[in-house]
XYZ file of C-alpha atoms in Angstrom:
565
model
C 0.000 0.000 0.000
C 1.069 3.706 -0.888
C -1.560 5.559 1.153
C 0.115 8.211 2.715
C -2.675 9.940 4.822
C -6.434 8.070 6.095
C -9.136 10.178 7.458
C -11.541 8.580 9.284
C -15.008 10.670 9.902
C -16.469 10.003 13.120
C -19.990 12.302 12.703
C -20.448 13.828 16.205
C -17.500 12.031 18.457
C -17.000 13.610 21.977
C -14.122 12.901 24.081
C -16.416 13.514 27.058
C -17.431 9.865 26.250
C -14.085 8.632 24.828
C -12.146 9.622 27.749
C -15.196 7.769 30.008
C -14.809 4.669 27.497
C -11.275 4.214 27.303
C -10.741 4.679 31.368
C -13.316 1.811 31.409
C -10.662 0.039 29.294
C -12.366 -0.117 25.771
C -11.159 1.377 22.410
C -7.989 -0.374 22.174
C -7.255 1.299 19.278
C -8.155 4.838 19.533
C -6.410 5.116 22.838
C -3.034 3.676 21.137
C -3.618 6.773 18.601
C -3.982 8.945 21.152
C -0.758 8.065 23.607
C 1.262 7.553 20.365
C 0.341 10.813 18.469
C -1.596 14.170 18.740
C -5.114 14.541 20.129
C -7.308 17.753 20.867
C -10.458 19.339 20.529
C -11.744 20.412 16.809
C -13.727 23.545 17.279
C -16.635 22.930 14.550
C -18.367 25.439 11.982
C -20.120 28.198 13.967
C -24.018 26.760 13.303
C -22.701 23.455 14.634
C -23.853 21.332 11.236
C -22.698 18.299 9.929
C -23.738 19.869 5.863
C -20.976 23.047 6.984
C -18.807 21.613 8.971
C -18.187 18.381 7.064
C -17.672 20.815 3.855
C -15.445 22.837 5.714
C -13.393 19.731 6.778
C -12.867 18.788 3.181
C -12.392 22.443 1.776
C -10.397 24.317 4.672
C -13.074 27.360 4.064
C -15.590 28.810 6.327
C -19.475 28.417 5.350
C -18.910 32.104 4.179
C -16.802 31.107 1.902
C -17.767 27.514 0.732
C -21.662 28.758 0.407
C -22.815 24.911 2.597
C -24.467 26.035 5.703
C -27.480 22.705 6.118
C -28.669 20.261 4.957
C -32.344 22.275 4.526
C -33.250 25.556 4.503
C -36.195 28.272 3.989
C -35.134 30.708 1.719
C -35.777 34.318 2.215
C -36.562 35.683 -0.984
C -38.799 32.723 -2.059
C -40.375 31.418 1.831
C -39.973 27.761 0.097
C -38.153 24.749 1.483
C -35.114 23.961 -0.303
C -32.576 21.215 -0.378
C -28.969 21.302 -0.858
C -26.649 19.040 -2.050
C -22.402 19.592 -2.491
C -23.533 20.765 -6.189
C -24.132 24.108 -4.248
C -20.622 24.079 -2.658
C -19.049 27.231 -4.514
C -15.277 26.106 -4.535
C -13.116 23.317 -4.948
C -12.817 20.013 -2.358
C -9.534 18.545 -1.176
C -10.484 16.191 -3.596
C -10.217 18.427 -6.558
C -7.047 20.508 -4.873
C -5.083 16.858 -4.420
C -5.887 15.086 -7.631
C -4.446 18.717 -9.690
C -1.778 18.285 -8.187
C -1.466 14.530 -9.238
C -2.729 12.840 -5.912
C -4.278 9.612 -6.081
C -7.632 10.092 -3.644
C -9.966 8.146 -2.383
C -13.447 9.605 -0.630
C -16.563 7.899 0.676
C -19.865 8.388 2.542
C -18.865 12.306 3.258
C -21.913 14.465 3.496
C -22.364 17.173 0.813
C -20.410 15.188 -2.007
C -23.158 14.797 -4.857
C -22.564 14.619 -7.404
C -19.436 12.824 -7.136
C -15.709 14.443 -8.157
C -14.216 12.448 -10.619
C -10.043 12.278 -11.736
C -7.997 9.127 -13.517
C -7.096 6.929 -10.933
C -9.160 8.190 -8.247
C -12.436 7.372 -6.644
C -15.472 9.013 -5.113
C -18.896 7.345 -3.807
C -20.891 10.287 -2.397
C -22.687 10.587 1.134
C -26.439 10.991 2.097
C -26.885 14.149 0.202
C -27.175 11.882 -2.630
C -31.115 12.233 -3.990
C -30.833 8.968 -5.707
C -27.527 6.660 -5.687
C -27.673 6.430 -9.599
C -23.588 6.851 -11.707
C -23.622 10.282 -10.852
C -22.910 9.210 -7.069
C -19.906 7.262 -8.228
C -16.640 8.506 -9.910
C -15.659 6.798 -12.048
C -19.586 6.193 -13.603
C -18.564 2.480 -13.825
C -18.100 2.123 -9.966
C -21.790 2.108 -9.271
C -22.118 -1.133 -10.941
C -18.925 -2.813 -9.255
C -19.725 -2.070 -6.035
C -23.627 -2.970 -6.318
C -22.612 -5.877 -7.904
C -20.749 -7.561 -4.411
C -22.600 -5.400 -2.006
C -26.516 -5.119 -3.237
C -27.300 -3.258 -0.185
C -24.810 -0.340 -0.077
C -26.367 3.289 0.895
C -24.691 6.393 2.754
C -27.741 5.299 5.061
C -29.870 2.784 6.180
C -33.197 2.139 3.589
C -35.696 2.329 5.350
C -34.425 3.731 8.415
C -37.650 6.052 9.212
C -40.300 2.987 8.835
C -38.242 1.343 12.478
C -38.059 5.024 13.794
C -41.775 5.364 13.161
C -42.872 2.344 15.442
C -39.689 2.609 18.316
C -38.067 -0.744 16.753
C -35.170 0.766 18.040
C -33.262 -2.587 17.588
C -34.088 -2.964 14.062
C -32.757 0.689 13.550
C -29.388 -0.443 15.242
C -28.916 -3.623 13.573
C -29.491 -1.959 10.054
C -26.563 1.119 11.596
C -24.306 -1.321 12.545
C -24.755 -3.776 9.430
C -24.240 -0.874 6.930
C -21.094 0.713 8.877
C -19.343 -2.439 8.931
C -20.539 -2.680 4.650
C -19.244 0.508 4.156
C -16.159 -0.675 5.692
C -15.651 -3.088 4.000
C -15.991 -1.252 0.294
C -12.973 0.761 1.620
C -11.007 -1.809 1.836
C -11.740 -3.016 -0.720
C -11.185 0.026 -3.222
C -7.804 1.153 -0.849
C -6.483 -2.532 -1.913
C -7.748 -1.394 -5.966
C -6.888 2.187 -6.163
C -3.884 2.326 -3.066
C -5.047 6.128 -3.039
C -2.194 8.619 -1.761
C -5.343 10.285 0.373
C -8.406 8.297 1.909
C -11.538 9.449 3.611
C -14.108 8.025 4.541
C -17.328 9.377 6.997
C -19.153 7.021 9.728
C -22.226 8.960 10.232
C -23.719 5.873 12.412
C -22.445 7.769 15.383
C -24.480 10.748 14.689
C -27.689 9.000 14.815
C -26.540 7.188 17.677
C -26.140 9.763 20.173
C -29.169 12.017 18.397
C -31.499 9.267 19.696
C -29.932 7.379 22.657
C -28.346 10.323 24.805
C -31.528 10.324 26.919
C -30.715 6.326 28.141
C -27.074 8.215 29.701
C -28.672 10.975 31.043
C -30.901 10.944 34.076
C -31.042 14.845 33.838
C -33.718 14.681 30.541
C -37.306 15.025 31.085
C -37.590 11.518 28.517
C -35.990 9.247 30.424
C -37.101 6.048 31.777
C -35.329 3.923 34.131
C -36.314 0.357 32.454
C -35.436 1.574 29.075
C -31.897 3.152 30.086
C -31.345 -0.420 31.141
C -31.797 -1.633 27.755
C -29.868 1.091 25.852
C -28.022 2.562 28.060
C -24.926 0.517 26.268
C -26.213 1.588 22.978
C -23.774 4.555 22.360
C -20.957 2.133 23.885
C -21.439 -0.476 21.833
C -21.268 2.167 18.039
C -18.070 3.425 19.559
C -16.822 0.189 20.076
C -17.570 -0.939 16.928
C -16.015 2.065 15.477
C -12.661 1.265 17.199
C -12.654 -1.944 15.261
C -13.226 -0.329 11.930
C -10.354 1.777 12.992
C -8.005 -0.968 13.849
C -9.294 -2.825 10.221
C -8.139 0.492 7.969
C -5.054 1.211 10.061
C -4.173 -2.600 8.788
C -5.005 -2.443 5.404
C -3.043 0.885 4.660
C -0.091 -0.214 6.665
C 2.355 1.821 9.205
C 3.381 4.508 6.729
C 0.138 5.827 6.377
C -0.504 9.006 8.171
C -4.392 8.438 10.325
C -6.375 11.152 10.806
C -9.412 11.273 13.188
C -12.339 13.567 13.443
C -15.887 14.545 13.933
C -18.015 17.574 12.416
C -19.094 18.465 16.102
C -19.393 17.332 19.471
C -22.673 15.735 21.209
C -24.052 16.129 24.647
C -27.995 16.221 25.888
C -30.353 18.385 24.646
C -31.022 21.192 26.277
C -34.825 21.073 24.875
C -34.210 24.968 23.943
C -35.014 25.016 20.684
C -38.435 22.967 20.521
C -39.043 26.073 22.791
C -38.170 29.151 20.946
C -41.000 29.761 18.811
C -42.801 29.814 21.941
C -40.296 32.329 23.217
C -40.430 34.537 19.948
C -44.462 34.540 20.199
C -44.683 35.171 23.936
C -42.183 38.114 23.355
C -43.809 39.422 20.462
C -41.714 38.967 17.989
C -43.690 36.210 15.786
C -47.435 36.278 15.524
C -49.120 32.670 14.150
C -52.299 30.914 13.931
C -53.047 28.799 16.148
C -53.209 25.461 15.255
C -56.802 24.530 15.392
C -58.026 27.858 13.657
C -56.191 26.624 10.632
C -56.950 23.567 10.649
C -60.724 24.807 11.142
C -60.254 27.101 8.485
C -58.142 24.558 6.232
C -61.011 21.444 6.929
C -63.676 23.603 5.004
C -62.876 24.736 1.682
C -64.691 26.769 -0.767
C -66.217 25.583 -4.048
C -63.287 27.045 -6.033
C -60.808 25.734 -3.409
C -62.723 22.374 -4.227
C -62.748 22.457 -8.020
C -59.069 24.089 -7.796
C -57.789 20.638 -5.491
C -59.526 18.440 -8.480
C -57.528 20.171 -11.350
C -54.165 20.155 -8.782
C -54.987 16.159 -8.567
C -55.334 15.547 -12.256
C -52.270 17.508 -13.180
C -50.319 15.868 -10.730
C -51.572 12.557 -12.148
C -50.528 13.647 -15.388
C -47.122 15.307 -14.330
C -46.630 11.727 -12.509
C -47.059 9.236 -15.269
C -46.341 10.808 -18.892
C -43.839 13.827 -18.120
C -39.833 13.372 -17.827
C -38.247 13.974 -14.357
C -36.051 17.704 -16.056
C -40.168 18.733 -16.980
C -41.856 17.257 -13.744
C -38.997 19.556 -11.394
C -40.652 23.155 -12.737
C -44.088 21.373 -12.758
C -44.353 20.603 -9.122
C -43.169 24.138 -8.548
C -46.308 25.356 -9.910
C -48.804 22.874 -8.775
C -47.062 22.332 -5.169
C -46.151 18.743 -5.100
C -44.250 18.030 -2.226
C -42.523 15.255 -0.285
C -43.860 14.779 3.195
C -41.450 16.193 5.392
C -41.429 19.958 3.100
C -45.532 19.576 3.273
C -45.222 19.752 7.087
C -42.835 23.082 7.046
C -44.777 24.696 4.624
C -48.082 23.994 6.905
C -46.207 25.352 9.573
C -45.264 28.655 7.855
C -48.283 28.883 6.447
C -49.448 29.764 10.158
C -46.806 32.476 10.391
C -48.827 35.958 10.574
C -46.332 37.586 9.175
C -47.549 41.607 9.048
C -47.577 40.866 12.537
C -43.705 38.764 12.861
C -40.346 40.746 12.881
C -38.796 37.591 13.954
C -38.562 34.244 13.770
C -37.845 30.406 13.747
C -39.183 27.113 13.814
C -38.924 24.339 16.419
C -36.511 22.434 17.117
C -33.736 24.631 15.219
C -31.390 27.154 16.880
C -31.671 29.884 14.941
C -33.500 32.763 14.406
C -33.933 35.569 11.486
C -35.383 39.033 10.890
C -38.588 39.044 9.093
C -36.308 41.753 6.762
C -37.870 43.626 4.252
C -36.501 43.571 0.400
C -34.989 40.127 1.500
C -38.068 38.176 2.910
C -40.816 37.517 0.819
C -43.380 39.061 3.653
C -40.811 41.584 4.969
C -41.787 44.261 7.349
C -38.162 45.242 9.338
C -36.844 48.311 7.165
C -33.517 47.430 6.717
C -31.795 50.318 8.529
C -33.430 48.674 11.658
C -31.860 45.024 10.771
C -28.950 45.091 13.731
C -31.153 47.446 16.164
C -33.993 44.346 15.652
C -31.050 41.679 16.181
C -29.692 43.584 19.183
C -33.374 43.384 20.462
C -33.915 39.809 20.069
C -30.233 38.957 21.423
C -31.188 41.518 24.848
C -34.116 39.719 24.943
C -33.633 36.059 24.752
C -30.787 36.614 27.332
C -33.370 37.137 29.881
C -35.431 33.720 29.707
C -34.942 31.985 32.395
C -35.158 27.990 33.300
C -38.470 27.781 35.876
C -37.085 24.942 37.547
C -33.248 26.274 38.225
C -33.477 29.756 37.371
C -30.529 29.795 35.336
C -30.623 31.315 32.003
C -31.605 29.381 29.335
C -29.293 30.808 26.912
C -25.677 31.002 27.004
C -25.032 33.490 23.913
C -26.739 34.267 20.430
C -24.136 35.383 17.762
C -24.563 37.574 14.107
C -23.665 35.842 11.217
C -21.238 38.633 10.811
C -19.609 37.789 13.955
C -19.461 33.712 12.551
C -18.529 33.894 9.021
C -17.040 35.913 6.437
C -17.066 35.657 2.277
C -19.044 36.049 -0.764
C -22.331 33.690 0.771
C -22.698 35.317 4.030
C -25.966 36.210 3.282
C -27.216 32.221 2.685
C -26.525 31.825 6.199
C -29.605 32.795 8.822
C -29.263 35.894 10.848
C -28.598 34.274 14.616
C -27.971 31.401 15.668
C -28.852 30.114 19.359
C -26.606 28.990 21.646
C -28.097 27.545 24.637
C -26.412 26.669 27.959
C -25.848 23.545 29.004
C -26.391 23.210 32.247
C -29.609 23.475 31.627
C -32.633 21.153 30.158
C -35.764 22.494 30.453
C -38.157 20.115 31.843
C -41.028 21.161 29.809
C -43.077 18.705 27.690
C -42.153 18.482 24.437
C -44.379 20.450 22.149
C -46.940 18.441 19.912
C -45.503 19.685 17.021
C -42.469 17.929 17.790
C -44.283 14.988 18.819
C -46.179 14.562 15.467
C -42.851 13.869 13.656
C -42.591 10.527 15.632
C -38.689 10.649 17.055
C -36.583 13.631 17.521
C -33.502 14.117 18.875
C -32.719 13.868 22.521
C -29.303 14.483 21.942
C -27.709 17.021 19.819
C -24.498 18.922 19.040
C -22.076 20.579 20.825
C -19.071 23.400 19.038
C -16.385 20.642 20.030
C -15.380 17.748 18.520
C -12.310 15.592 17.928
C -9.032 15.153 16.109
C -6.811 12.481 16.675
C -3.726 12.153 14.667
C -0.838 9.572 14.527
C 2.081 8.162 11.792
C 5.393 8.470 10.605
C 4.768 12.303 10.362
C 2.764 12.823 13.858
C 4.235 13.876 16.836
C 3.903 11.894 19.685
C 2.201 12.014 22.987
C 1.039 15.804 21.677
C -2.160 17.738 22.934
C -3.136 19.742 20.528
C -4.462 23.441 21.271
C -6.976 25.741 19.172
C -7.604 22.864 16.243
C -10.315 23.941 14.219
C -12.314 22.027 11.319
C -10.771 24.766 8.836
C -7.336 22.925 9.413
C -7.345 19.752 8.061
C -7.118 20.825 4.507
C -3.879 22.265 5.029
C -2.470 20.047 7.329
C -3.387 17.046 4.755
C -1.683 18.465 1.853
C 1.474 19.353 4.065
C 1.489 15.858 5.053
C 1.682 14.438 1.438
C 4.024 17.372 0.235
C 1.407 19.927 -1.437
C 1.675 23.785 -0.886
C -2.048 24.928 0.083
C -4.152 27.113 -1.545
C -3.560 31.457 -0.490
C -7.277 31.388 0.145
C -8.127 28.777 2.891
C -9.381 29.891 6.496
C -7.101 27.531 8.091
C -3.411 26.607 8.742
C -1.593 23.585 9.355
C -1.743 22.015 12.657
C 2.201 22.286 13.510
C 1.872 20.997 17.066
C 0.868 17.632 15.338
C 3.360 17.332 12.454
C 7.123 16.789 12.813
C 9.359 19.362 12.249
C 6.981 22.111 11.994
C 6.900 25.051 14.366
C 5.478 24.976 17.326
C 3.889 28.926 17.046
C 0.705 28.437 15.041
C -0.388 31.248 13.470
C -4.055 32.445 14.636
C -7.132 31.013 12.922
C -9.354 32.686 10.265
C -10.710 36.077 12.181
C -14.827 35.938 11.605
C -16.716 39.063 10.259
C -15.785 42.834 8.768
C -16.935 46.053 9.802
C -17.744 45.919 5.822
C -20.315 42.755 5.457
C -23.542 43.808 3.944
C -26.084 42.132 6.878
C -28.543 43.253 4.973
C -28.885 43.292 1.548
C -31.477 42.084 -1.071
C -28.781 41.564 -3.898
C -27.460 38.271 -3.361
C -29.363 35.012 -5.016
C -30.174 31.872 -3.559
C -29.619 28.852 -5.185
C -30.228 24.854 -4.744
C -29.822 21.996 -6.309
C -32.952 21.437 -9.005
C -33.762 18.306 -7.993
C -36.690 16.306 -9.307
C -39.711 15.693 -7.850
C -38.629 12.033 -6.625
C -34.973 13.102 -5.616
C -36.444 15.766 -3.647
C -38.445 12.923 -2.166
C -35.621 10.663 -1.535
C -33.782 13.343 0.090
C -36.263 14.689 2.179
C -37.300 11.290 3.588
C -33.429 10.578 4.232
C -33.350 14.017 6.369
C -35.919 13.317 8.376
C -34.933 9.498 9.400
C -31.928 11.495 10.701
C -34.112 14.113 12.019
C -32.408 17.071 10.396
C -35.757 17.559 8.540
């Protein structure tokens, strides 16, 4: 083997549970990485999201920069739902940067890679922003069908993952994790021993999911847990991290000791505060959002008009029509115009449609941790003049600062930051206004809000700014802590590994603490914001991916089996 540097991807590892695991004497292999090389913290992306932070990791850019901020999002200008994909990523990968320069690579199962990057001699099978895994996730085109061929069942995700979510077969949703995560690693292994890239990555988002839906089984604190199910799961998280030491130990052997190994996560994990299933609630009873309340419109929604009646029997027939007899290029503008949607978008836009929004100068929706100015000349129902944009944000931030936990009386929130205070570059403006953070030393014990409950699982876990690196090789230094490591430094620190001078433009710098015979004084990391961003202008455009009616499906359903949608 000639692999020179392996990434592995461990979506949302925290050393506040690998440091508990190892001292309990598991993760054999990890803990050899970490007393025989450089470990630390990774600060994440700003919002916290795998979709940014995993782009970041592979492009050395901030989300102001790279243009990937989620996985999701409601436009301003439009008020629709769209999906993203890594075709909206505005500059080049590690992928692209490497393979110019001559670099074999190798990358798999990392989120925000479709469609796949493709280069002689290299390979690419892209993660679960992939609508439908047809050639285009695959590089070369020809891959699809070799891999398919031994492993039928391969997906950045489990199928059917939702359907086991739906009805609490939490086992079957852990079987099909851990089945699919040992699959995937076993296509590496296969295409290292094929291609012997000079760069491999690879993402394990099972650990994600994982923690998303199990935390509550660890921590007696949340208002959801139950003593006889924590002793059923309580192991749960254990056993994924386990498994993911073994995966560890199988690539470390296949690539050999002269490979370079590079472990990290997107973000951290820890309980969840409950916060944002919350904050609408906040916004309203602050009055900064006005909405409907739920069983006005549905009153108002259960009794159509005539028209509305003879207008839903024309939508129906058109649909039909779009359906069966149209191509999926003509069927993508169609179902703009008649409003066919995949489930999970059909309950936003019900939401939204309860916004009053003549009545809303902010707002969010639950279960996210953000929050943006109803802005007008930006927002399709705008009503904050624009030279009252940061005077509105100050508002909100004062505001919010004061709620207070009932139960504790400690404040609920630990800071809210600008977008101009997180990010900096040409797509500033794609990113949302705020975004929450909330402390953690608190979870509010209130019940969780219907609207929440209707989606059938949610997350009783979510992320926290740090996550992991863990680095050792030929080229690490030993027995190192590193300090300050952000998710903007791999890039650099990869291509000085393999010999490659990095780009003038990236946001981070090469972690010298980790790499022999660099020094020691790292310069300081990419400074967020300018006195001369535009907060607030209409000029920019929006873009996603146009997916058809069916990928938007796929990708929607996917999303919300996670329970990022």
């Amino acid at each position: 083997m000639n692999t020179q540097v392996v990434i592995v991807g461990l979506d949302a590892a925290t050393f506040s549970l690998i440091n508990q695991y190892i001292g309990e004497g598991l993760l054999p292999n990890i803990q050899k990485m970490i007393s025989e090389g450089s470990s630390g913290l990774l600060l994440s992306t700003p919002n916290m999201h795998s979709a940014s932070s995993w782009t970041s990791i592979i492009t050395g850019k901030n989300p102001g920069k790279h243009g990937i901020y989620v996985f999701s999002d409601r436009t301003f200008a439009t008020n629709k739902q769209a999906i993203f994909t890594g075709a909206d990523r505005k500059c080049d990968s590690m992928f692209r940067i490497l393979t110019n320069a001559g670099y074999r690579v190798g990358m798999m199962n990392i989120p925000m890679t479709y469609p796949a990057e493709n280069a002689p001699g290299s390979f690419m099978i892209s993660g679960l922003d992939a609508p439908v895994f047809d050639e285009k996730a695959f590089s070369s085109p020809s891959l699809r069908a070799e891999v398919l061929a031994k492993y039928p069942d391969y997906s950045p995700t489990p199928t059917n993952l939702a359907k086991h979510m739906e009805v609490q077969d939490l086992d079957g949703a852990i079987d099909l994790w851990l089945k699919l995560s040992y699959m995937h690693t076993e296509v590496a292994k296969d295409l290292i021993k094929r291609y012997s890239p000079d760069v491999f990555m690879i993402v394990y988002t099972a650990t994600d999911w994982v923690q998303h839906y199990f935390w509550k089984y660890i921590e007696p604190r949340h208002p959801e847990y139950d003593a006889k199910e924590a002793v059923l799961y309580r192991d749960t998280i254990k056993r994924f991290y386990s498994v993911m030491d073994e995966i560890i130990g199988q690539l470390r052997e296949i690539v050999g000791n002269q490979a370079n190994t590079i472990i990290v996560s997107d973000h951290g994990m820890g309980p969840n505060t409950q916060g944002s299933f919350h904050v609408v609630d906040w916004l309203m009873g602050t009055g900064f959002m006005a909405m409907q309340a739920e069983e006005a419109f549905a009153s108002v929604a259960s009794a159509p008009s005539k028209t509305q009646e003879k207008a839903q029997e024309l939508k129906n027939s058109v649909q039909q029509v779009v359906k069966n007899f149209l191509p999926s290029s003509v069927r993508s503008t169609i179902k703009n115009m008649i409003g066919e949607k995949a489930a999970p978008i059909a309950n936003k836009d019900r939401f939204y449609s309860r916004v009053i929004w003549e009545q809303t100068r902010a707002y969010s929706e639950p279960g996210r941790n953000i929050i943006n100015i109803n802005l007008k000349g930006r927002n399709k129902f705008g009503i904050v003049e624009p030279a009252d944009y940061n005077k509105t944000c100050d508002e909100v931030i004062a505001k919010i600062k004061e709620w207070l936990d009932p139960d504790t009386g400690l404040p609920v929130v630990k800071e809210v930051k600008k977008r101009s205070e997180m990010y900096k570059g040409p797509y500033i403006e794609f990113a949302s206004d705020m975004y929450v953070h909330w402390n953690s030393d608190v979870i509010l014990q209130k019940a969780t809000p219907e609207i929440i409950r209707k989606k059938k699982f949610w997350w009783n876990g979510t992320h926290r700014p740090q996550g992991i690196i863990i680095c050792d090789g030929p080229k690490i230094e030993p027995n190192t802590t590193l300090e300050g490591a952000c998710v903007y430094d791999i890039v650099p620190t990869v291509l000085n590994l393999v010999g490659v001078s990095a780009p003038v433009d990236l946001d981070g710098q090469i972690l010298a603490d980790a790499v022999i015979g660099m020094a020691s004084n790292k310069p300081s990391n990419i400074k967020i914001g300018s006195d001369n961003d535009n907060n607030n202008s209409s000029g920019f455009t929006e873009t996603s991916t146009d997916l058809s009616d069916d990928e938007e499906s796929n990708v929607a359903e996917k999303l919300r089996s996670l329970g990022y949608l």
